[in-house]
Each structure stands twice: as C-alpha cells, then as structure tokens.
Short mmCIF file of C-alpha atoms in Angstrom, two decimals:
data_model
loop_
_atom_site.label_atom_id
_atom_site.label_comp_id
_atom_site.label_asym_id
_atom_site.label_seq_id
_atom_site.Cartn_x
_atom_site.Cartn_y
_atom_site.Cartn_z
CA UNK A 1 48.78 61.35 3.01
CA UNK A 2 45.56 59.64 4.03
CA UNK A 3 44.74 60.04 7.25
CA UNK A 4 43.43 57.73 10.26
CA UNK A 5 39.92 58.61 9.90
CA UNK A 6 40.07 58.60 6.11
CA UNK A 7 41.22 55.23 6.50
CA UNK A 8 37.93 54.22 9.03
CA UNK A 9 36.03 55.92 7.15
CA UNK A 10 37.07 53.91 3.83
CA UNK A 11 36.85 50.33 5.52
CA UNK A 12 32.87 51.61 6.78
CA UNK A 13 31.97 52.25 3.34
CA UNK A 14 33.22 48.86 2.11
CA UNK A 15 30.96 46.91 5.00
CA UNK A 16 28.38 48.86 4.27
CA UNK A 17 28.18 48.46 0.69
CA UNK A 18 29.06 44.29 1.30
CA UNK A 19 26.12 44.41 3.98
CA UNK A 20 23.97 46.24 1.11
CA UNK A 21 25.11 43.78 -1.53
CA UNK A 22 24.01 40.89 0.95
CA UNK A 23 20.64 42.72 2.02
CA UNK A 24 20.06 42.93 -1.72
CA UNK A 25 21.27 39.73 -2.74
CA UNK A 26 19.29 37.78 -0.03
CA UNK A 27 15.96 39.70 -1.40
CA UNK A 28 16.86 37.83 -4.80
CA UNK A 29 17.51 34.74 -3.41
CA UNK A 30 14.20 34.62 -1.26
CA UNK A 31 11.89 35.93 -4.43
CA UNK A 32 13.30 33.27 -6.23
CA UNK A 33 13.20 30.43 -3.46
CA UNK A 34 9.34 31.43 -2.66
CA UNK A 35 8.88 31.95 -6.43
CA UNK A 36 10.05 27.96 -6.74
CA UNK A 37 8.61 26.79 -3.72
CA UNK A 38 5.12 28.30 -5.05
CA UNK A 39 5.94 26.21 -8.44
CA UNK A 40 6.61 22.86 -6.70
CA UNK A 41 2.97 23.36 -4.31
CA UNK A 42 1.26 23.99 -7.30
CA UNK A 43 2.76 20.83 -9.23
CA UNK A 44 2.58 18.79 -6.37
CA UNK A 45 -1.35 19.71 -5.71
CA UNK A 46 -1.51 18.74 -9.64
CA UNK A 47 0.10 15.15 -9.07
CA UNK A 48 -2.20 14.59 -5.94
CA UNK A 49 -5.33 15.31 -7.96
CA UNK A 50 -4.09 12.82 -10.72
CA UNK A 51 -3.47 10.53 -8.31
CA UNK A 52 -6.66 11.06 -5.94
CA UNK A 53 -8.45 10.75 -9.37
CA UNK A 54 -6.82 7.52 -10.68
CA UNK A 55 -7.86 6.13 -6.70
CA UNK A 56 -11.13 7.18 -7.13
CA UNK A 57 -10.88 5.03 -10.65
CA UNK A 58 -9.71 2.23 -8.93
CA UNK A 59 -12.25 1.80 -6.64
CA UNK A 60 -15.28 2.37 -8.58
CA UNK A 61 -13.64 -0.64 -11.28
CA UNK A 62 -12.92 -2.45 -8.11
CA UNK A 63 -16.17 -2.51 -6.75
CA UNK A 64 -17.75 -2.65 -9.98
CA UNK A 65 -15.59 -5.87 -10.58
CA UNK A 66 -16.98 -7.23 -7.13
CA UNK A 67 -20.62 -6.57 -7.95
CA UNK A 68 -20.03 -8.29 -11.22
CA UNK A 69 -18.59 -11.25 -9.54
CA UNK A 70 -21.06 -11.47 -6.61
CA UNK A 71 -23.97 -11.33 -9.08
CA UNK A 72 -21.87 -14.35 -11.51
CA UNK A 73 -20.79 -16.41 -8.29
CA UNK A 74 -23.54 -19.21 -8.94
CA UNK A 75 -22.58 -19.70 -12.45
CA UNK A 76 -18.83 -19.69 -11.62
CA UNK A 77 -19.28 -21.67 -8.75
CA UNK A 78 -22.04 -24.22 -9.30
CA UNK A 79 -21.16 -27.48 -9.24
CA UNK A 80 -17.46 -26.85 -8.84
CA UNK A 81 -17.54 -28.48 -5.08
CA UNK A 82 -20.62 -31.43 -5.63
CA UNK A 83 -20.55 -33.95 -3.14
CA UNK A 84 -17.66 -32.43 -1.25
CA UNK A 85 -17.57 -31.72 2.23
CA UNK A 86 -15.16 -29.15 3.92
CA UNK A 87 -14.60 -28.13 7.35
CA UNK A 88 -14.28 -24.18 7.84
CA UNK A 89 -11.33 -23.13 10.60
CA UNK A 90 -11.32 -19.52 11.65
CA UNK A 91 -8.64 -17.68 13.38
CA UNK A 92 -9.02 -14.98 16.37
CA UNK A 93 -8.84 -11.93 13.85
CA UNK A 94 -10.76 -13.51 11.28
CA UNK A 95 -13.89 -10.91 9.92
CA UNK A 96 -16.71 -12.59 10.40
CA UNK A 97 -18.34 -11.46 7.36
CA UNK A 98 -15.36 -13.10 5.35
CA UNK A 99 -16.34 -16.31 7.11
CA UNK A 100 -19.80 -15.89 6.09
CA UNK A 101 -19.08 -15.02 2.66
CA UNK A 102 -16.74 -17.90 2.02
CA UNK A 103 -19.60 -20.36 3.79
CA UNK A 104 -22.12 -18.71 1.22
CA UNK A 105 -19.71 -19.57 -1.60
CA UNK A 106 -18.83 -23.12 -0.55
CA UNK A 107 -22.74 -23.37 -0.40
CA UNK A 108 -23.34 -21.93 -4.02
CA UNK A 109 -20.44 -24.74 -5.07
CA UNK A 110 -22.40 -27.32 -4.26
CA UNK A 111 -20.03 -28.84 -0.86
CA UNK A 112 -21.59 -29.29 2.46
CA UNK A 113 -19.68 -27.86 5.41
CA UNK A 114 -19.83 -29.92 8.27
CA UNK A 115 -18.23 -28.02 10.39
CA UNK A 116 -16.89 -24.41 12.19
CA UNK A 117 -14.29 -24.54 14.51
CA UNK A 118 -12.86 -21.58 16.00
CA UNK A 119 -8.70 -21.38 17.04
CA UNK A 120 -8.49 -19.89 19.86
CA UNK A 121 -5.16 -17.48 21.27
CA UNK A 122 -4.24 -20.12 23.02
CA UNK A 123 -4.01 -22.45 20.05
CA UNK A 124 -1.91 -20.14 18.68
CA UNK A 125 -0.14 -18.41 21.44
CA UNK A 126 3.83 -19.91 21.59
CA UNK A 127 3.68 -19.92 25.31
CA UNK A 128 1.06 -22.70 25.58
CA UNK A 129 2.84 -24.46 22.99
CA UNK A 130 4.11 -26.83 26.09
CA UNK A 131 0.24 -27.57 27.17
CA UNK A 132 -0.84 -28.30 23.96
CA UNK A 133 1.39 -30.17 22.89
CA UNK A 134 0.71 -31.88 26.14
CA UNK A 135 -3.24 -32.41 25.09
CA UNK A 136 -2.34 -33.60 21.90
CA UNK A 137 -0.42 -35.94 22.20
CA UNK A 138 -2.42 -37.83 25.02
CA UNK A 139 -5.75 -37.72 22.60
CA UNK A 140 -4.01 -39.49 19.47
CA UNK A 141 -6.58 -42.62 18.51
CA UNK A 142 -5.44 -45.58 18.81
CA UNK A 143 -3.01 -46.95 16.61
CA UNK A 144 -2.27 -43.58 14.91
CA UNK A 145 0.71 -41.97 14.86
CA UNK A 146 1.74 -38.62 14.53
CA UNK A 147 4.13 -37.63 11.59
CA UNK A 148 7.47 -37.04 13.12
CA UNK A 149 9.93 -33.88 11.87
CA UNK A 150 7.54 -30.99 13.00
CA UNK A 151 7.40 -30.81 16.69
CA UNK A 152 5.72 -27.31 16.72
CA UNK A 153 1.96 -26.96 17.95
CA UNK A 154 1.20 -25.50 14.77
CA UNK A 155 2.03 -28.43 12.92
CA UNK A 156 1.35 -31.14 15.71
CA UNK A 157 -2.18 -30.32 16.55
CA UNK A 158 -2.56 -29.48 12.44
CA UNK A 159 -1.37 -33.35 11.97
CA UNK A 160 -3.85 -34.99 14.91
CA UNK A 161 -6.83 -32.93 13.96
CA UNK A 162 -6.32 -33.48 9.88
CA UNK A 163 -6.08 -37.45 11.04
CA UNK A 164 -9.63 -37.29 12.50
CA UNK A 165 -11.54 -34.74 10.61
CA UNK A 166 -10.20 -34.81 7.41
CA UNK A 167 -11.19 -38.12 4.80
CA UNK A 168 -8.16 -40.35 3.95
CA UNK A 169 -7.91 -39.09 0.02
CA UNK A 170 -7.11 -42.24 -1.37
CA UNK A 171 -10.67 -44.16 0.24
CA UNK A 172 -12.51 -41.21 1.33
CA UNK A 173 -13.33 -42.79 4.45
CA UNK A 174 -12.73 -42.06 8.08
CA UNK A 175 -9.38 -42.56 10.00
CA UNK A 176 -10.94 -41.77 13.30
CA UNK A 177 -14.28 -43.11 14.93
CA UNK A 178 -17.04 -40.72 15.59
CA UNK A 179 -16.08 -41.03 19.83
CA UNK A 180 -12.43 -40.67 19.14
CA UNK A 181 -13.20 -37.35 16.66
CA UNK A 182 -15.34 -36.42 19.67
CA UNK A 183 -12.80 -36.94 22.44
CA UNK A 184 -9.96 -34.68 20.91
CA UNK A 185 -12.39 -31.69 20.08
CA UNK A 186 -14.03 -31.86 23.42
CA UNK A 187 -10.13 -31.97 25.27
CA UNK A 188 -8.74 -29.19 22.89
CA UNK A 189 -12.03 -27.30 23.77
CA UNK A 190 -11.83 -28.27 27.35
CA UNK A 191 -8.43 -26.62 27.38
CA UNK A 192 -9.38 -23.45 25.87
CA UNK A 193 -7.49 -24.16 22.28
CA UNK A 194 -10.80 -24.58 19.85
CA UNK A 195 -14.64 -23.36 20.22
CA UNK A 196 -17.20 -24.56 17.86
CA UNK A 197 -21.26 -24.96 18.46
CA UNK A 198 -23.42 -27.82 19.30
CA UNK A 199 -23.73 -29.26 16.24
CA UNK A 200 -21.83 -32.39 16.18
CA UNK A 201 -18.39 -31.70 13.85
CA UNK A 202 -18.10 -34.53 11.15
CA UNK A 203 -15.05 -35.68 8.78
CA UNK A 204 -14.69 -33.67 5.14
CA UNK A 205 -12.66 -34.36 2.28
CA UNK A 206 -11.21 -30.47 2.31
CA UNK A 207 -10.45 -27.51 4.72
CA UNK A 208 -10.50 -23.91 4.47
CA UNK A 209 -8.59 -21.86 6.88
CA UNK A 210 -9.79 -18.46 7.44
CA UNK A 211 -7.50 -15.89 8.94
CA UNK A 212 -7.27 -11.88 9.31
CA UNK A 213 -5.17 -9.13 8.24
CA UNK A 214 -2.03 -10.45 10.24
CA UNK A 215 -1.81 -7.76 12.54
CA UNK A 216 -0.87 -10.04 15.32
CA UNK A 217 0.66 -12.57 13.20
CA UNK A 218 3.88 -11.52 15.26
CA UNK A 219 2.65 -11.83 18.73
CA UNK A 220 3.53 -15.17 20.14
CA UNK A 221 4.81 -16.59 16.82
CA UNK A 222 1.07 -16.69 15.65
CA UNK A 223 1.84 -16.29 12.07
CA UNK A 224 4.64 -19.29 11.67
CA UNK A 225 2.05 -21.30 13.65
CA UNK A 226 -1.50 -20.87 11.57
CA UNK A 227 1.06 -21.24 8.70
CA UNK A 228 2.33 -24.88 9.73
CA UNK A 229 -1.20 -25.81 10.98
CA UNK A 230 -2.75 -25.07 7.58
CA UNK A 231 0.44 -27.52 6.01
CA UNK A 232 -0.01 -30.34 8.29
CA UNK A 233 -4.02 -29.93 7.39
CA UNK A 234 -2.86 -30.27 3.87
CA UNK A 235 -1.03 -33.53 4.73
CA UNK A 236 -3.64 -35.30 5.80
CA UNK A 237 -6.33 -34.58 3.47
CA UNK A 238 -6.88 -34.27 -0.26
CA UNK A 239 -6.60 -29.71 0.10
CA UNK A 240 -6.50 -27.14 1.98
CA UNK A 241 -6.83 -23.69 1.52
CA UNK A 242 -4.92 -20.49 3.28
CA UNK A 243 -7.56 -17.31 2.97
CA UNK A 244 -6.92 -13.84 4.50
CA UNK A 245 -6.75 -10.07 3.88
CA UNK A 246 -3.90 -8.77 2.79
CA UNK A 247 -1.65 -8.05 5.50
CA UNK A 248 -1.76 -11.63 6.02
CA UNK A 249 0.99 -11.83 2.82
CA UNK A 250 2.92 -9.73 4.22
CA UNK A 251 6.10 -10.71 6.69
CA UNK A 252 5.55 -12.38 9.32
CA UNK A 253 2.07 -12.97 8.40
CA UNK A 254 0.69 -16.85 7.74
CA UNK A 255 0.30 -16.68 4.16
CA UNK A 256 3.86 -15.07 3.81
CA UNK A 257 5.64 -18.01 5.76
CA UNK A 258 3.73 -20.15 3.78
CA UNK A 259 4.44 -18.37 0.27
CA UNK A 260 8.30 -18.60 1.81
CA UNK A 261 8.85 -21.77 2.25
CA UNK A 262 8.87 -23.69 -0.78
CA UNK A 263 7.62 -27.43 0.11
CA UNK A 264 4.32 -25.40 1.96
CA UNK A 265 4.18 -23.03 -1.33
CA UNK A 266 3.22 -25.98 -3.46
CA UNK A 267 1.21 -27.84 -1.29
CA UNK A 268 -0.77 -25.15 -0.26
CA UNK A 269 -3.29 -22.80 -1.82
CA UNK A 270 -3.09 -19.29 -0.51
CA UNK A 271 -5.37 -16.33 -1.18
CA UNK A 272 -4.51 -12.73 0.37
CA UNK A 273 -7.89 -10.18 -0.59
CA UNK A 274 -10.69 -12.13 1.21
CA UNK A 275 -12.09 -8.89 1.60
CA UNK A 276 -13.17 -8.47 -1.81
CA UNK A 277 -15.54 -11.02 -3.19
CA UNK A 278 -13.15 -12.17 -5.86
CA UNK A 279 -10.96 -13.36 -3.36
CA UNK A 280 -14.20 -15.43 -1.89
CA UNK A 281 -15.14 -16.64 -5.15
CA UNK A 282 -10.97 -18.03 -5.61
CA UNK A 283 -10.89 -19.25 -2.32
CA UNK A 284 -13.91 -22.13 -3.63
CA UNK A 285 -11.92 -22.28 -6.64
CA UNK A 286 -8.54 -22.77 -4.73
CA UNK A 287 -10.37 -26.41 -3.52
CA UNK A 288 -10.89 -27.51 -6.60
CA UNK A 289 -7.65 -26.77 -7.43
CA UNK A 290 -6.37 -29.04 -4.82
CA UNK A 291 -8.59 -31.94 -5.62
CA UNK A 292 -6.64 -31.57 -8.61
CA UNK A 293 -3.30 -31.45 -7.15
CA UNK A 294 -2.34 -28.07 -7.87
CA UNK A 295 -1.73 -25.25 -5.01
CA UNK A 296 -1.47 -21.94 -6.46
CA UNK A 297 -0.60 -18.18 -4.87
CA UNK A 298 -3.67 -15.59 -4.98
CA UNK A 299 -4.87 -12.36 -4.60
CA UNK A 300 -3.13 -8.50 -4.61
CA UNK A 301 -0.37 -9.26 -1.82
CA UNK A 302 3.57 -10.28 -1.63
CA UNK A 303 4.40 -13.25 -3.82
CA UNK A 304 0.95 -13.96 -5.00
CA UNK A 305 0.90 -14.95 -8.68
CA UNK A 306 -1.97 -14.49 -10.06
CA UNK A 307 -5.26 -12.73 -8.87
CA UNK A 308 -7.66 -15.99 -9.48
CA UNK A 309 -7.57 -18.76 -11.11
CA UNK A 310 -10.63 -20.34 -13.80
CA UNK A 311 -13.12 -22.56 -12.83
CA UNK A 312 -11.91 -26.56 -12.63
CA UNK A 313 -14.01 -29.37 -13.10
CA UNK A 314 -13.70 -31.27 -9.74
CA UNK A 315 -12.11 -35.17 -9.91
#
C-alpha cells in the first residue's frame, strides 16, 4: 500500500521533471529564436545595403541627368518662347532659387518677363477672403466684368488680374489701360495681398505660377486657392503654367486640386520637381505647350503623366 508521503513524494518528482522539461525546452526555443532573429538582422542589413546602394545610383544618374540638361538648356530652349512675354507669380513658400532658375530659362527661350509679383498670406489666407474680395471687386476697369460661377478669392482676384495683365489671345492686345493695370496692383498691394518692385508691371501673353513644396497648402485653404487662381489666370490668357516641388502634387497641395479636377487638369499645365532643373527646363516647355492648346501633367509626383514633354515650335 503506498503511503502518504510516497504519494507527495511521487507528484514532486512529476513537477520537477515538467519544470525540467520546460527549463530545457525554453533553452531550445530561445537558441533557436536568437539563432533566427540573428538570420533576419543579417538579411535585413543585406536589403538596406542594396537599397542604400541603388539610392546612391539614383542620385548620381539624377544629378548627372540635371547637369546634362543644365549644360543643353539653350539648345532645348532657344527660340521656343520668341517674342513672348510672361509674367512670373510666386507664392509665400516659393524657393527663391526655383524662381531664379525658371527666370533664367524663360530668358534662354527667348520671352521677356515683364513682371514679378509676389502673393502674399493674405492673398491666400481664407480668412481675408471677405477683404479681398472686397478690393477686387471695387478695382474692376470699367466696363469689365468678372466671370460669374467662382466666387472664391482664388479664382476672383485670378479672373481681375488675368483681365489686366494678361494679352487678350485672340488680338494680343491690352484689355486694361496702363492707369487701370496700375490702380488694381497698387490697391491689392496697398492691402497687403501682392508685393512686386519698382519696375512698372506690364501685360504678357503667358503666366507662370511658382509655388513651394505645399507644406502649408492646408493652412487657410491655401492650396484650393493658388489652385483656382492659376485656372482663372488660364482663362484669361493664351497659358498658364502650375510649377512646384513635389509635395505640391500631393493632397491638398495646388497642383493636386488642380490634377483633381478635371476641367482645371486640361486647361492647365502642371509641373511637380521644380527642384531639379528638368523640371525648370519643362516648365518653359509647358508654355509652349499652351500656346498650342495642350495642358499636360509633369514631373515625379501624384497623377503626373509624364516627366517632360519635347520641345514645340511656338504658334
């Protein structure tokens, strides 16, 4: 007859040999686990140094692509822009050496820019969309009209200041006199919507608008509105071209509203990598395209169709 204690003494072994088993088993288990972490480091440190390398590729074609391009840009550009004149509009996050670049290109094309003008926050800021609106619509020349449907500022003050400093396309003359071009830059500048130098601000037959990354594009409905100011531009004149970096493609940036919306998509150009210098070079290009009638989608970014476009005789 087994006894108490033989009885204890029998359910101790069993715990302790189901404690050893564990003990043992668990060893295993973690020489195996470190074993395949160890594995996955090492193949993961291999697929980051493919990748890091294929970067590094990249880059060096990229820039070598730019530096091809940059040294090329007077025989892809020349003459593509003769006798054309385009006004340059910048936003607040525009780069500054973008702006240069694209004013060296338009140059090199043969157009003559005949004027900067800066957009302020305000211009673009949805709470002064009442006061601007305001100024607008009390500096329309007389007998103009504004096009009714888009009562944004965006598209408002895009309408009144295509009207007088953009050429009517079909004469290629003047809708505006020189005072009354005068009188609504000096009143949007008075308000604190535009800056722009001395240097008196004449009509063009094209525009360029030059914006940023987007970062703020969703501050204060910026994005929607350099989006419909660069449409109603395109209204008025005979082209007008959307240029940024690339966050600017991307939701709710300008060039993605305007890739979005499908009667803006095909009237205006768009290019997203301004910050390489075959975006500059397309964004020249992009004018002639309009002149033509075409609008077409640039660059690296969301939507964008093709990453330039060839050279087109202008009409």
């Amino acid at each position: 007859m087994i006894s108490i204690r033989q009885h204890a003494v029998s359910i101790v072994a069993i715990f302790l040999a189901l404690a050893l088993g564990v003990v043992l088993g668990s060893q295993t288990v973690a020489a195996d686990l470190l074993s395949g972490l160890r594995a996955d480091k090492t193949d993961l440190r291999k697929q980051l140094d493919v990748a890091t390398d294929q970067n590094r590729r990249f880059g060096d074609e990229m820039n070598a692509a730019d530096r091809f391009i940059a040294g090329s840009a007077g025989r892809i550009l020349g003459g593509t822009l003769t006798d054309r004149s385009i006004v340059v509009f910048t936003t607040p996050d525009a780069e500054p050496a973008d702006v240069e670049a694209v004013a060296k290109d338009l140059e090199t094309s043969g157009a003559t820019v005949t004027g900067r003008i800066a957009l302020n926050d305000a211009f673009l800021d949805a709470a002064e969309g009442d006061r601007m609106r305001t100024a607008v619509t009390n500096v329309i020349p007389a007998g103009a009209q504004l096009r009714t449907g888009q009562v944004d500022q965006g598209s408002m003050a895009g309408d009144l200041l295509g009207l007088v400093l953009l050429l009517d396309p079909a004469s290629a003359q003047p809708r505006s006199t020189p005072q009354e071009l005068s009188l609504v830059l000096e009143t949007l500048r008075g308000g604190g919507f535009l800056a722009y130098g001395d240097t008196p601000t004449q009509a063009a037959n094209l525009a360029v608008v030059v914006t940023g990354d987007g970062a703020k594009s969703s501050e204060n409905s910026q994005g929607s509105n350099i989006a419909r100011f660069a449409g109603a531009l395109r209204g008025r004149g005979a082209g007008a071209v959307l240029a940024g970096r690339s966050g600017a493609a991307d939701n709710p940036g300008p060039i993605a509203i305007i890739r979005s919306d499908a009667a803006l998509a095909t009237a205006v150009t768009t290019v997203d990598n301004l910050d390489r210098d075959i975006g500059r070079v397309t964004t020249v290009l992009g004018l002639s395209e309009q002149l033509n009638g075409g609008a077409g989608r640039y660059g690296t970014g969301t939507k964008a169709t093709s990453l330039t476009l060839v050279a087109l005789p202008s009409s």
